[in-house]
Amino acid sequence: MDYPSALVEVVVADNGSTDDSRAVASQAGAGVVTFPGVRVSELRNRAAAIARGDVIVFIDADHEVDRQWLRVACEVLNEPGAAIAGAICIAPAGGSWVQRAYDALRDHTPGRADVEWIGSGTMAIRRRVFEEIGGFDTALETCEDVDLCRRARALGYRVISDAALATVHWGDPATLRAVFKGELWRGQNNLRASVRGTPTLRSVPSIAIPIIDLACIATAIAGTITATPRLAVIAAAIFLALAALRPARMIVRGGSARAIGPALIISCTYDLARALALVWKVPHRRASLAAAPSTEAA
């Protein structure tokens, strides 16, 4: 990091690794704490309570930051009213077609701008704000970052994205199966986090689409069972139309038209998982292992 090392404290919070991560971190000079089996939101809170800095930075183990990250994050937090800084992550270079398409669908905010939320995979937040809002909600299995940012904004603080803070996410799903399993887990608390407070215009699709999609899935199944193909076709058409919104938005942002096909496949898989997440719960470890990069064909 191009940041004074004397001003940086590294705390590695381990919640049950089975390799030599703890030993490697300790040998590198990090403070290592172990909290086996606790969910991510609580793990982050416990680590933050140990850290002593005025700025708390959360970096997940599968994210790679560059040398300027800390310096730029602190510059962003020096803006008036700023409380949280970060950016949408990017896929690894040379990744699978699934990773490329998955990344193309992300809304990469150019330059520096206020946003509704920052992912906690790489997030910088002022300690006083983190403590004021009570940290992450440990009742949430997923979407704890969306909820944290919402509560910060409700108190008048700014959440700022800076493209220079984009990090490589080595945990990006490499297969369709991994996309499905990962979103099945992440979608579990989507509605719960999204409807807290006053929903914004941008949060409406995240709330409405999974519900509509689940209704479409149920209708398609009912149409098939009752030999009413027209009903099943209409339900499938609505599902496909909603899934097509992301690739369409990608094109509007300047994406390549050649990427529409793969992007639509990813979007359909994403929406299917998010819809089923409303009625199907999976544990974090199972989902995270499935979402890890692999060489398995999609």
Steps between C-alpha positions, in 0.01 A plus 500: 500500500620853425382597848709537817524150645525642853143625462359165389385219728406166345255273679422166339169357622471128432166326533606144444763461227649153456826597329801690636349847457543592864867404504572689178325814629678483834841456337427806285447709814121510516300465818296181466175428680283193458121485531397159363166475329367854552321666209676766297323800652595401855854408395554849360356663811729302730807583295403869486472505879860382525640742239617839632502721189279801431417340166391137479563316174333169426675286239375147437758226450414458130543869408825645366567871554772703330764725656293818489187362666547628855624841386206556265248368754622751759486778241137411426413492871641852535221634280227690689249263659673188368469190718543197274725449197559219253407385152347213307753219463624362168550146372846342476680554170483197275203355684229272361223624269269487800725736697529739206124510445429525874735798523353668191163513677643688797426870522857630512460864605755716311713753686390605848130519587251456781332159493242315707729227628849356493576129525670401825747280311714815478359789699652789696289665770568757769511330839280761670230445236532121526452522876221758471288274280583190703710316243363223282166346591594152621144380441568518126667204332549697178451857367648635824695756295186634332338540840807668653520757220127568517523578872800727443319692226191530721714699743613733223839343426632453148589165344752562222628279221834573335604296196859506630381281790386213277651170611547164330256245640662160463185347644291597198293198388673314217207276403123531466464261792713732710291803397184317601633378836656837586187702421280243672691579819532877447132535420385369837486837674453714189139594570557540872784747445336680206167581667651642817440873519363670189577307181662710228418492128819305435410238761155427354622250236699312763181468704247436224683281247567198728133499609372523142748236385393260776138549391603430140679180601197380696268591211719320245504187717122520546451546127714196428323282757153602382593466133448872440800579281386854427517585870849355527618689190368832628668449838830407331475804272454735797796340680719535189393862446598593855833320466566693178492831687858457624654431156299791362637729768848367424462606135373843602814543712711433193548125526569280198199362312694175456475446874119498504466122470733405786368790711142379453594147607667637814204730569251213473709287735532793742125570499411133542723476807379826653136390454556158655693663786164628625398142583826303503770562760859378474785545751787738426782245486320284244432801279846651532672174409278471196578856399877457512684522166555163339585341168170315485315552174185708533 
